[in-house]
Short mmCIF file of C-alpha atoms in Angstrom, two decimals:
data_model
loop_
_atom_site.label_atom_id
_atom_site.label_comp_id
_atom_site.label_asym_id
_atom_site.label_seq_id
_atom_site.Cartn_x
_atom_site.Cartn_y
_atom_site.Cartn_z
CA MET A 1 0.00 0.00 0.00
CA SER A 2 2.26 2.74 1.17
CA HIS A 3 5.95 3.11 1.58
CA PHE A 4 5.17 6.29 3.55
CA LEU A 5 3.00 4.44 6.08
CA LYS A 6 5.55 1.68 6.59
CA GLU A 7 8.43 4.16 7.05
CA HIS A 8 6.37 6.21 9.50
CA ILE A 9 5.63 3.20 11.69
CA GLN A 10 9.20 1.89 11.45
CA GLU A 11 10.54 5.12 12.93
CA ILE A 12 9.40 3.60 16.23
CA VAL A 13 8.97 -0.17 15.76
CA ILE A 14 10.44 -2.78 13.42
CA LEU A 15 7.92 -4.67 11.30
CA SER A 16 8.10 -7.87 9.36
CA ASP A 17 6.57 -7.88 5.88
CA ASP A 18 3.77 -10.11 7.20
CA GLU A 19 3.00 -7.66 10.01
CA PHE A 20 2.89 -4.73 7.61
CA GLU A 21 0.58 -6.67 5.32
CA ILE A 22 -1.87 -6.95 8.22
CA ILE A 23 -1.37 -3.33 9.33
CA GLN A 24 -1.98 -1.71 5.97
CA ASN A 25 -5.40 -3.35 5.70
CA PHE A 26 -6.59 -1.32 8.70
CA PHE A 27 -5.76 2.07 7.16
CA VAL A 28 -7.73 3.93 4.51
CA LYS A 29 -6.09 6.54 2.30
CA LYS A 30 -8.22 9.66 1.90
CA ARG A 31 -7.88 12.94 0.04
CA PHE A 32 -9.36 16.25 1.12
CA ARG A 33 -9.43 19.64 -0.55
CA LYS A 34 -8.36 22.97 0.93
CA ARG A 35 -10.98 24.19 3.47
CA GLN A 36 -12.62 20.75 3.66
CA PHE A 37 -13.38 19.39 7.14
CA LEU A 38 -12.19 16.02 8.38
CA ILE A 39 -14.04 16.61 11.66
CA GLN A 40 -16.64 19.23 12.57
CA GLU A 41 -17.57 20.35 16.07
CA HIS A 42 -20.27 18.23 17.75
CA GLN A 43 -19.66 15.34 15.34
CA HIS A 44 -18.97 11.82 16.62
CA VAL A 45 -15.27 11.11 16.03
CA HIS A 46 -14.58 7.69 14.53
CA GLU A 47 -11.06 8.17 13.16
CA ILE A 48 -7.58 9.50 13.72
CA PHE A 49 -5.49 10.68 10.78
CA LEU A 50 -1.83 10.35 9.78
CA ILE A 51 -0.94 13.13 7.35
CA GLU A 52 1.07 12.19 4.30
CA LYS A 53 0.73 15.53 2.48
CA GLY A 54 -0.80 18.91 3.27
CA ILE A 55 -1.34 21.17 6.27
CA LEU A 56 -4.30 20.95 8.64
CA LYS A 57 -5.45 22.70 11.79
CA SER A 58 -7.54 21.74 14.77
CA SER A 59 -9.56 24.54 16.33
CA PHE A 60 -12.70 25.51 18.18
CA ILE A 61 -15.02 28.49 18.06
CA ASP A 62 -15.77 30.18 21.40
CA THR A 63 -19.14 31.66 22.40
CA THR A 64 -18.19 35.03 20.86
CA GLY A 65 -17.44 33.41 17.49
CA LYS A 66 -13.66 33.69 17.79
CA GLU A 67 -11.59 30.80 16.43
CA HIS A 68 -8.88 29.36 18.69
CA ILE A 69 -6.31 27.12 17.01
CA LEU A 70 -5.02 24.26 19.10
CA GLN A 71 -2.67 22.68 16.57
CA PHE A 72 -1.28 22.79 13.07
CA ALA A 73 -0.20 19.50 11.54
CA ALA A 74 1.67 18.46 8.39
CA SER A 75 3.35 15.40 6.94
CA ASN A 76 4.19 12.69 9.50
CA TRP A 77 1.87 14.22 12.14
CA TRP A 78 -1.30 12.72 13.57
CA ILE A 79 -4.43 14.80 14.00
CA SER A 80 -7.97 14.36 15.30
CA ASP A 81 -10.03 15.41 18.28
CA PHE A 82 -8.22 12.84 20.40
CA THR A 83 -10.43 13.33 23.46
CA ALA A 84 -13.56 12.63 21.43
CA PHE A 85 -11.87 9.74 19.61
CA PHE A 86 -10.62 7.89 22.68
CA LYS A 87 -13.70 8.61 24.78
CA GLN A 88 -15.96 7.91 21.77
CA GLU A 89 -17.97 11.09 22.20
CA SER A 90 -18.84 14.20 20.22
CA SER A 91 -16.08 16.52 19.10
CA SER A 92 -15.37 19.88 20.69
CA LEU A 93 -12.81 20.60 17.96
CA ALA A 94 -12.95 20.95 14.20
CA VAL A 95 -10.17 19.67 11.96
CA ASP A 96 -9.88 21.18 8.50
CA CYS A 97 -7.43 21.52 5.63
CA ILE A 98 -5.33 24.61 5.02
CA GLU A 99 -4.03 22.96 1.83
CA ASP A 100 -5.11 20.00 -0.29
CA THR A 101 -4.34 17.02 1.90
CA GLU A 102 -3.74 13.26 1.79
CA VAL A 103 -4.09 11.21 4.97
CA TYR A 104 -4.27 7.66 6.23
CA SER A 105 -7.16 7.12 8.60
CA ILE A 106 -7.83 4.38 11.09
CA ALA A 107 -11.15 3.86 12.86
CA TYR A 108 -11.47 3.39 16.62
CA GLU A 109 -12.62 -0.22 16.36
CA ASP A 110 -9.92 -1.04 13.82
CA LEU A 111 -7.21 0.49 16.02
CA ASN A 112 -8.17 -1.85 18.85
CA ILE A 113 -8.31 -4.89 16.58
CA LEU A 114 -4.97 -3.96 14.98
CA CYS A 115 -3.26 -3.68 18.36
CA SER A 116 -4.50 -7.13 19.35
CA LYS A 117 -3.42 -8.70 16.04
CA VAL A 118 -0.04 -6.94 15.86
CA PRO A 119 0.98 -6.26 19.48
CA VAL A 120 3.97 -4.08 18.52
CA MET A 121 1.43 -1.50 17.27
CA GLU A 122 0.26 -0.96 20.83
CA HIS A 123 3.78 0.21 21.63
CA PHE A 124 3.81 2.41 18.50
CA PHE A 125 0.56 4.17 19.45
CA ARG A 126 1.65 4.56 23.07
CA VAL A 127 4.85 6.30 21.98
CA LYS A 128 2.89 8.55 19.59
CA SER A 129 0.41 9.40 22.35
CA ASN A 130 3.26 10.24 24.72
CA PHE A 131 4.83 12.57 22.13
CA GLY A 132 1.46 14.25 21.66
CA TYR A 133 1.05 14.72 25.40
CA VAL A 134 4.52 16.29 25.66
CA ALA A 135 3.78 18.68 22.78
CA LEU A 136 0.47 19.71 24.35
CA GLN A 137 2.09 20.35 27.72
CA GLN A 138 4.81 22.46 26.09
CA ARG A 139 2.15 24.45 24.22
CA ILE A 140 0.18 25.15 27.40
CA LEU A 141 3.30 26.21 29.30
CA SER A 142 4.31 28.46 26.41
CA LEU A 143 0.91 30.19 26.39
CA MET A 144 1.09 30.66 30.15
CA SER A 145 4.65 31.87 30.52
CA LYS A 146 6.13 33.24 27.29
CA SER A 147 5.87 36.57 25.54
CA ALA A 148 4.26 36.87 22.11
CA LYS A 149 7.73 37.19 20.56
CA GLU A 150 8.93 34.00 22.28
CA ARG A 151 5.77 32.12 21.20
CA TYR A 152 6.36 33.28 17.61
CA GLU A 153 9.98 32.09 17.75
CA ASP A 154 8.76 28.72 19.09
CA PHE A 155 6.23 28.54 16.25
CA ILE A 156 8.98 29.11 13.65
CA LYS A 157 11.10 26.34 15.23
CA GLN A 158 8.23 23.88 15.58
CA TYR A 159 6.72 24.57 12.15
CA PRO A 160 9.66 25.47 9.85
CA GLY A 161 8.45 26.85 6.52
CA PHE A 162 4.82 27.06 7.63
CA LYS A 163 4.68 30.86 7.85
CA ASP A 164 4.65 31.01 4.04
CA HIS A 165 1.80 28.48 3.75
CA ILE A 166 -0.51 29.53 6.58
CA PRO A 167 -2.50 32.79 6.51
CA LYS A 168 -1.29 35.34 9.06
CA GLN A 169 -4.68 35.48 10.78
CA LEU A 170 -4.43 31.74 11.55
CA ILE A 171 -0.90 32.09 12.91
CA ALA A 172 -2.07 35.00 15.09
CA SER A 173 -4.94 32.88 16.43
CA TYR A 174 -2.54 30.02 17.20
CA LEU A 175 -0.20 32.38 19.06
CA GLY A 176 -3.04 34.08 20.93
CA VAL A 177 -2.24 37.54 19.53
CA SER A 178 -3.90 40.02 17.19
CA ARG A 179 -2.95 40.15 13.52
CA GLU A 180 -1.41 43.58 14.14
CA THR A 181 0.80 42.20 16.92
CA LEU A 182 1.87 39.36 14.64
CA SER A 183 2.80 41.85 11.90
CA ARG A 184 5.16 43.55 14.34
CA LEU A 185 6.80 40.19 15.10
CA TYR A 186 7.38 39.25 11.43
#
C-alpha cells in the first residue's frame, strides 16, 4: 500500500513484511481539498489521521465566534479530536485543511483490533500518544509563561516553513495575539 506508512511506523517499531501486510489493511487513504473538514464540532469522532501531504489545523469556536487554534499538523503528524476519539464522544474541535491534503485514517474499532493482532502497534501508538502529550504540555506552558515574541519564535522552530503556507490570521490565532501584533513580530 504505502511506503510512507511503513516508514512512519518503522521510525518507532520494526515490522516484518507479514505484520505490515496486516497493518496496511486497517488504514484507509483519503484525500481532502483545501478548506474541507475532516471533523466538525459536535460530530462523533470515529477516526484518527496520519498526514502524508498537506497542512491541517484543529480549532474551536468560542461563544463570541472567535476561532482558537489548538494545533497545526503536516506530513508525518497525527491529527484528530483525540479526546472525542478515545472517549468515543462528540467533538469539541474541528479539523480542516489549510491545503489539499492526503491522509491515512484508522477507525477506533480497527485500532483496537490492529493492536490485538499486531501487538507491537500498541507500543507504536503509546509512543505517539506520549509525544502528543509532551507537545500539548509544552504548548500550554508556552501560552502561560512566554511573551508573544517568544511564542512566535517557538512557532517558527516547531513549524519550519509554515509561515509562508498559513495565513497570518491563523498564525495570530494560534499564538493568541492580534494580527497587528503578529505583523510587528514578522
